[in-house]
Structures are given as structure tokens and as C-alpha cells.
Coordinates of C-alpha atoms in Angstrom, one line a residue:
M1 CA 0.0 0.0 0.0
G2 CA 1.4 3.4 -1.1
A3 CA 1.6 6.5 1.1
A4 CA -1.6 8.0 -0.5
E5 CA -3.5 4.8 0.1
K6 CA -2.3 4.6 3.7
Y7 CA -3.3 8.2 4.3
K8 CA -6.8 7.5 2.8
A9 CA -7.1 4.5 5.0
A10 CA -6.4 6.8 8.0
G11 CA -9.3 9.0 6.9
V12 CA -7.7 11.6 4.7
D13 CA -8.4 11.5 0.9
L14 CA -5.8 13.4 -1.0
E15 CA -7.5 13.0 -4.3
K16 CA -10.7 14.7 -3.0
A17 CA -8.5 17.4 -1.5
N18 CA -7.0 18.1 -4.9
R19 CA -10.4 18.8 -6.4
L20 CA -11.1 21.6 -4.0
V21 CA -9.2 24.2 -6.0
D22 CA -11.2 23.5 -9.1
I23 CA -14.5 23.8 -7.2
V24 CA -13.4 27.1 -5.7
K25 CA -12.2 28.5 -9.0
K26 CA -15.5 27.6 -10.7
I27 CA -17.7 29.2 -8.0
T28 CA -15.6 32.4 -7.7
E29 CA -14.7 33.0 -11.4
K30 CA -17.5 35.6 -11.7
L31 CA -16.6 37.4 -8.5
P32 CA -14.8 40.8 -8.9
Q33 CA -11.2 40.2 -7.8
R34 CA -10.1 43.8 -7.5
G35 CA -6.6 44.0 -6.0
V36 CA -5.8 40.3 -6.4
V37 CA -2.3 39.6 -7.6
S38 CA -2.2 35.8 -7.2
G39 CA -4.8 33.3 -8.2
I40 CA -6.5 30.6 -6.2
G41 CA -4.3 27.7 -5.3
G42 CA -1.0 29.3 -4.2
Y43 CA 0.7 29.2 -0.8
A44 CA -0.5 32.7 0.0
G45 CA -2.9 35.3 -1.3
L46 CA -1.3 38.4 -2.7
F47 CA -3.3 41.7 -2.7
S48 CA -2.3 45.0 -4.2
L49 CA -3.4 47.8 -1.8
D50 CA -4.4 51.0 -3.5
V51 CA -4.0 53.8 -1.0
S52 CA -3.9 56.7 -3.5
S53 CA -7.2 58.1 -2.2
Y54 CA -6.2 57.9 1.4
K55 CA -4.1 60.4 3.4
N56 CA -3.7 58.1 6.5
P57 CA -4.9 54.6 5.6
I58 CA -5.6 52.3 8.6
L59 CA -6.0 48.6 8.1
V60 CA -8.8 47.0 10.1
S61 CA -9.2 43.2 10.6
S62 CA -11.6 40.8 12.3
T63 CA -12.0 37.1 12.6
D64 CA -15.1 35.1 13.6
G65 CA -16.9 31.8 13.2
V66 CA -20.6 30.7 13.0
G67 CA -20.8 28.6 16.2
T68 CA -23.3 25.8 16.9
K69 CA -25.7 27.0 14.2
I70 CA -23.6 24.6 12.1
K71 CA -25.1 21.7 14.1
I72 CA -28.6 22.7 12.7
A73 CA -27.2 23.1 9.2
I74 CA -25.9 19.5 9.5
M75 CA -29.3 18.3 10.7
A76 CA -31.0 20.0 7.7
N77 CA -28.2 19.2 5.2
E78 CA -28.3 22.9 4.1
H79 CA -25.0 24.7 4.2
K80 CA -25.0 27.7 1.9
G81 CA -26.4 30.0 4.5
I82 CA -23.5 29.1 6.9
G83 CA -21.1 30.5 4.3
I84 CA -23.0 33.8 4.1
D85 CA -23.1 33.8 8.0
L86 CA -19.3 33.4 8.0
V87 CA -18.7 36.4 5.9
A88 CA -21.4 38.5 7.6
M89 CA -20.0 38.0 11.1
C90 CA -16.6 39.3 10.0
V91 CA -17.5 42.2 7.7
N92 CA -20.3 43.5 10.0
D93 CA -17.7 43.8 12.7
I94 CA -15.3 46.0 10.7
I95 CA -18.0 48.1 9.1
T96 CA -18.7 49.4 12.7
C97 CA -15.4 51.2 12.5
G98 CA -16.3 52.6 9.1
A99 CA -13.9 50.3 7.4
K100 CA -14.4 49.2 3.8
P101 CA -13.8 45.4 3.4
L102 CA -10.9 44.6 1.1
F103 CA -10.4 40.8 1.2
F104 CA -11.7 37.7 3.0
L105 CA -10.2 34.3 3.7
D106 CA -11.8 31.2 5.1
Y107 CA -10.7 28.1 7.0
L108 CA -12.9 25.0 6.7
A109 CA -12.3 21.9 8.8
F110 CA -14.0 18.5 8.2
G111 CA -14.1 15.2 10.0
K112 CA -14.6 13.6 6.6
F113 CA -14.5 15.8 3.5
N114 CA -17.9 16.2 1.9
E115 CA -18.0 17.7 -1.6
K116 CA -21.7 18.8 -1.3
I117 CA -21.1 20.6 2.0
F118 CA -17.9 22.2 0.8
T119 CA -19.5 23.4 -2.4
E120 CA -22.4 25.0 -0.6
L121 CA -20.2 26.7 1.9
I122 CA -18.0 28.2 -0.8
E123 CA -21.2 29.3 -2.7
G124 CA -22.4 31.0 0.5
I125 CA -19.0 32.6 1.1
A126 CA -18.9 33.9 -2.5
E127 CA -22.3 35.4 -2.2
G128 CA -21.4 37.0 1.1
C129 CA -18.3 38.5 -0.5
Q130 CA -20.3 39.8 -3.4
I131 CA -22.9 41.5 -1.1
S132 CA -20.1 43.1 0.9
Q133 CA -18.1 44.0 -2.2
C134 CA -15.1 42.1 -0.7
T135 CA -12.5 40.1 -2.6
L136 CA -12.3 36.3 -1.7
L137 CA -8.5 36.1 -1.6
G138 CA -8.0 32.5 -0.5
G139 CA -8.6 29.9 2.2
E140 CA -7.7 26.6 3.7
T141 CA -9.5 23.3 4.0
A142 CA -8.5 20.5 6.4
E143 CA -9.7 16.9 6.8
M144 CA -9.2 16.0 10.4
P145 CA -10.5 12.5 11.3
G146 CA -10.3 11.9 15.0
M147 CA -10.6 15.6 15.7
Y148 CA -14.1 15.9 14.3
A149 CA -16.9 13.3 13.9
P150 CA -17.2 12.2 10.2
S151 CA -20.4 14.3 9.7
D152 CA -19.1 17.4 11.5
Y153 CA -17.3 20.5 10.3
D154 CA -16.3 23.9 11.5
C155 CA -15.4 27.2 9.8
S156 CA -13.6 30.4 10.6
G157 CA -13.4 33.6 8.6
F158 CA -10.9 36.4 8.4
V159 CA -11.4 39.9 6.8
V160 CA -9.2 42.9 6.3
G161 CA -10.6 46.3 5.5
I162 CA -9.4 49.9 5.2
V163 CA -10.5 53.3 6.7
E164 CA -9.2 56.8 6.6
G165 CA -7.4 57.6 9.9
N166 CA -9.6 60.6 10.7
E167 CA -12.8 58.9 9.7
I168 CA -12.7 55.9 12.1
I169 CA -16.0 55.4 13.9
D170 CA -15.1 54.8 17.6
G171 CA -17.9 56.2 19.7
S172 CA -15.7 58.9 21.2
S173 CA -17.9 61.8 19.9
I174 CA -21.2 60.3 21.3
S175 CA -22.8 62.8 23.5
I176 CA -26.0 63.4 25.6
G177 CA -29.1 63.8 23.4
D178 CA -27.8 61.7 20.5
I179 CA -30.4 59.4 18.9
I180 CA -30.1 55.6 18.6
I181 CA -31.2 54.1 15.3
G182 CA -31.8 50.3 15.0
I183 CA -31.5 48.5 11.7
P184 CA -33.4 45.2 11.7
S185 CA -31.8 41.8 11.8
S186 CA -32.9 39.0 9.4
G187 CA -33.6 36.8 12.5
L188 CA -31.4 35.0 15.0
H189 CA -28.2 35.6 12.8
S190 CA -25.5 33.4 14.3
N191 CA -25.7 33.9 18.0
G192 CA -27.4 32.1 20.9
F193 CA -27.7 28.8 19.2
S194 CA -26.4 26.7 22.1
L195 CA -29.5 28.0 24.0
V196 CA -31.7 27.6 20.9
R197 CA -30.7 24.0 20.4
K198 CA -31.2 23.2 24.1
I199 CA -34.7 24.6 24.1
I200 CA -36.0 23.4 20.8
F201 CA -34.3 20.0 20.4
E202 CA -33.3 18.8 23.9
E203 CA -36.2 20.1 26.0
Q204 CA -39.1 20.4 23.5
K205 CA -38.0 17.6 21.1
L206 CA -39.2 19.5 18.1
K207 CA -38.2 18.6 14.5
L208 CA -36.9 21.0 11.8
D209 CA -39.9 20.4 9.6
Y210 CA -42.3 21.4 12.4
I211 CA -44.3 24.5 11.5
P212 CA -45.2 26.5 14.6
E213 CA -48.4 28.6 14.2
E214 CA -46.5 31.7 15.4
L215 CA -43.9 31.3 12.7
G216 CA -45.9 30.1 9.7
Q217 CA -42.9 28.3 8.2
P218 CA -40.8 25.3 9.0
L219 CA -38.6 25.7 12.0
G220 CA -35.5 24.8 10.1
E221 CA -36.0 27.5 7.6
V222 CA -36.4 30.2 10.3
L223 CA -33.3 29.0 12.3
L224 CA -31.1 28.8 9.2
T225 CA -31.9 32.3 7.8
P226 CA -28.5 33.8 7.0
T227 CA -27.1 36.8 8.9
K228 CA -27.8 40.1 7.3
I229 CA -24.8 41.9 5.8
Y230 CA -24.9 45.7 6.6
V231 CA -21.9 46.8 4.6
P232 CA -23.9 48.3 1.6
I233 CA -26.0 50.4 4.0
I234 CA -23.1 51.8 6.0
K235 CA -21.0 52.5 2.9
T236 CA -23.8 54.4 1.4
L237 CA -24.3 56.6 4.5
L238 CA -20.6 57.3 4.7
N239 CA -20.4 58.1 1.0
R240 CA -23.0 60.8 1.6
D241 CA -20.8 62.3 4.4
L242 CA -23.4 61.6 7.1
E243 CA -21.7 61.4 10.5
I244 CA -22.2 58.1 12.3
K245 CA -20.9 58.8 15.9
G246 CA -21.1 55.1 17.0
C247 CA -22.0 51.8 15.4
A248 CA -22.6 48.5 17.2
H249 CA -23.0 45.0 15.7
I250 CA -25.5 43.2 17.9
T251 CA -24.0 39.7 18.2
G252 CA -23.3 37.5 21.2
G253 CA -24.0 39.5 24.3
G254 CA -27.0 41.2 22.7
F255 CA -27.8 44.8 23.5
I256 CA -26.6 44.6 27.1
D257 CA -23.0 43.6 26.3
N258 CA -22.4 45.1 22.9
L259 CA -23.6 48.7 23.3
P260 CA -21.2 49.5 26.2
R261 CA -18.3 48.7 23.8
I262 CA -18.9 52.0 22.0
L263 CA -20.3 54.3 24.7
P264 CA -18.2 56.9 26.6
K265 CA -18.1 56.1 30.3
N266 CA -20.3 59.1 31.1
C267 CA -23.1 58.0 28.7
K268 CA -25.9 55.5 28.9
A269 CA -28.2 54.2 26.2
V270 CA -31.9 54.3 26.9
I271 CA -33.6 51.7 24.7
E272 CA -37.3 51.7 24.1
K273 CA -38.2 48.0 23.8
N274 CA -41.5 48.6 21.9
A275 CA -40.0 50.9 19.3
W276 CA -39.6 48.1 16.7
E277 CA -41.4 45.0 15.5
K278 CA -39.6 41.9 16.8
P279 CA -39.5 38.8 14.5
A280 CA -41.8 36.1 15.8
I281 CA -38.9 33.7 16.4
F282 CA -37.8 35.7 19.5
T283 CA -41.2 35.7 21.1
F284 CA -41.5 32.0 20.3
L285 CA -38.2 31.1 21.9
Q286 CA -38.8 33.3 25.0
K287 CA -42.2 31.6 25.6
L288 CA -41.0 28.1 24.8
G289 CA -37.9 28.4 27.0
N290 CA -39.3 30.6 29.7
I291 CA -36.5 33.0 29.2
S292 CA -36.4 36.2 31.2
E293 CA -36.5 39.5 29.3
E294 CA -33.0 40.5 30.5
E295 CA -31.6 37.2 29.2
M296 CA -33.3 37.7 25.9
Y297 CA -31.5 41.1 25.4
R298 CA -28.2 39.7 26.6
V299 CA -28.2 36.5 24.4
F300 CA -30.1 37.6 21.2
N301 CA -30.3 40.6 18.9
C302 CA -34.1 40.6 19.5
G303 CA -34.7 41.9 15.9
I304 CA -32.0 44.6 15.7
G305 CA -28.8 43.6 14.1
L306 CA -27.0 46.9 13.8
I307 CA -27.2 50.1 15.9
L308 CA -26.2 53.6 14.8
I309 CA -25.8 56.5 17.1
V310 CA -26.3 59.8 15.4
N311 CA -26.8 63.5 16.0
E312 CA -30.5 64.5 16.1
D313 CA -29.9 67.0 13.3
T314 CA -28.9 64.2 10.8
L315 CA -31.6 61.7 11.9
E316 CA -34.2 62.5 9.2
E317 CA -31.8 62.5 6.4
M318 CA -30.2 59.3 7.7
Q319 CA -33.6 57.6 7.9
S320 CA -34.6 58.8 4.4
L321 CA -31.5 57.4 2.8
I322 CA -31.8 54.0 4.6
S323 CA -35.4 53.9 3.4
A324 CA -34.4 54.7 -0.2
L325 CA -32.1 51.7 -0.1
G326 CA -35.2 49.5 0.6
E327 CA -34.2 49.0 4.2
N328 CA -36.2 49.6 7.4
C329 CA -34.9 51.4 10.4
Y330 CA -36.3 52.5 13.7
T331 CA -35.6 55.2 16.3
I332 CA -35.2 53.0 19.3
G333 CA -33.7 55.2 22.0
H334 CA -31.4 58.0 22.9
I335 CA -28.3 58.8 24.9
E336 CA -28.5 60.2 28.5
K337 CA -25.9 61.2 31.1
R338 CA -24.8 58.2 33.2
K339 CA -24.4 58.4 36.9
D340 CA -21.6 56.5 38.7
E341 CA -22.1 52.8 38.9
E342 CA -25.3 53.1 36.7
K343 CA -25.8 50.5 34.0
Q344 CA -24.8 51.7 30.5
V345 CA -27.9 50.1 28.8
I346 CA -31.3 50.8 30.2
L347 CA -34.4 49.1 28.7
V348 CA -37.7 51.0 29.1

């Protein structure tokens, strides 16, 4: 038995691995590859950085994964949305700084390589890159028997973006009286799924094809709805020179843990809980799992995926522009002075 046969017997198929590059090339050939110097398949991705329009260019990077939402994708055997999620979780983070995404890389790890899953993941990643106007520069795929069960996989994403040094959104200019705008989520996005799985599958023993009356569609479809990508909205606002004082991506930690990351210490965010229409999945989960309101706002996005803090003078123009893009937004609160030891997020 040759080395390749022994490796295959140990659980790693080199022939399958060699087909990956061809799959990726086929899926990504129509993607704009602005800045790419090297093609898919090399040892490293080369990117030509054009800084001619920047005075003080700052590179911004982020890395993230999708978490245990993958378990539900495996149950449903539907994986394209996970690829979109992977891109979204990364690009949504750097856009909060005002950074324009430049390029994205992925890391996919399988217990046993599955061509269908791989293809769907790359299709989703490519779609996410297209929405966020980001180059797919490269990636890595590993087959790791013994580390993962044969049907399991995991993924990580990495993005690099760029922003002008004096245009970084960091929350430092947030002041008393500023208005909080909420841009809706597409649903659960990619957070809180350990709790979701515990409630729905362990405690309630529900199936993915079950159609709750409150949801009106199969549970699996609702749970696997991809994370919304907010890059086009924020880029449009910034291109119109509308000042965004602070921007928060509502991910793990919900409102309660994410908003303080951008607030000055002397400020608190007062959130009006009834200011927006919450997707039915959140009410469904809260009732099914008997979850407290505070825990809901700490674990889930509760229907708001991105928060902008703006001056009241720019509110109307900001809302009009967001609406012109075909997106909804809500005025969900305001900034008040914070007393010592007072919480930075108040729900009213």
C-alpha cells in the first residue's frame, strides 16, 4: 500500500482534496477580484493595496466563526447560509469602524471531506463577499478524522478592511441627546444557538420540519436564515458624508454587552423596547424556553442587528437614505448622562 492509500485508510483523501481548488475556481470566477495579484491555489494570497485616495490609511481586521448554528445546518443538510453567515460575522464587525472590506479568507475543517457541503459553503462565502463588495482572496480546507466526527465540520473567517485615519467610527464623539437608530436583523443571525438547540431539540424535542403557528414556516428555515450583511447600508451613508458617531453590531451579548463597547463612560443608552417590530422567532423562543427579558436582550439581537448613534440633526436624512435603499430602520432610543455605577444600557 502506497503513502496516499495509507493516508486515505487513515481517513484523509488526497484526491478529493486536490479537487477543492477546481471547485473554488468555478464558483468564484465571476466574482470581482479587485486587487488580487495571485490566483487561487498558491501558498498565500497576494493583494495590491491602492492607497492613492487615502491620506492616512488604517487597516482593520476581524475574525469570527458561526458557532453551533452549524449543528442545525448539518441536521438540515443545508449549508450555503452558513457560508453567508461566516462572511457576515466578520464584515459586519469591521464596518462598525467605518472600514471598507478589502479581502476575505476562510478556514474549513471537516471530520470527513464532503463535496456537497464544501461546495455549498463556498457558494455562500462567495455570495457574502459579493454583497459586501469584498474580494475572496483565499482559504484553507482541512480533513481531520479523530478531531471531528465524520459528519461534523467547523469554519472560521478572516477579513481585512481599510479606513481613513480621521474617519474611524469609535464612539468617542457620542454625547448626551444623540439618537439611537436600529436596523433590523434577518432573524437570529449566528448567536445564541447553544440555547436555541437546548430549548428546541433537547427540551421540546421539536423537528426541523415542524411549522409553529406563530412562525408560519418550517422551524429549520427560520433557524437557518442567513445573517444580514450591513456593509452596503453603512458604505452608502458614509459616502454621503453623514456622520455616524457610533456603530454596534449586535451579536453574542445582545444589547446589554455590545452597546457599552462603543459608549463613553459618562453616557448610557436608553432603549425603548417597543420601538420596533420583533420577529416572531424571538417571542416563540422566549415563551418556549421561559427566558427572562433580561436574558433575551443579553443573548439575542431581538430583531435589531445593527445600531447607529447619530446627532439628532442628521436623523431625518439618515432615515430617508436608509429607506431609499429599501431597508427599514427604527428610532429605538437616545443617549443620556450616566451616573456613577449606573448601567450603560437601560431598557424601558
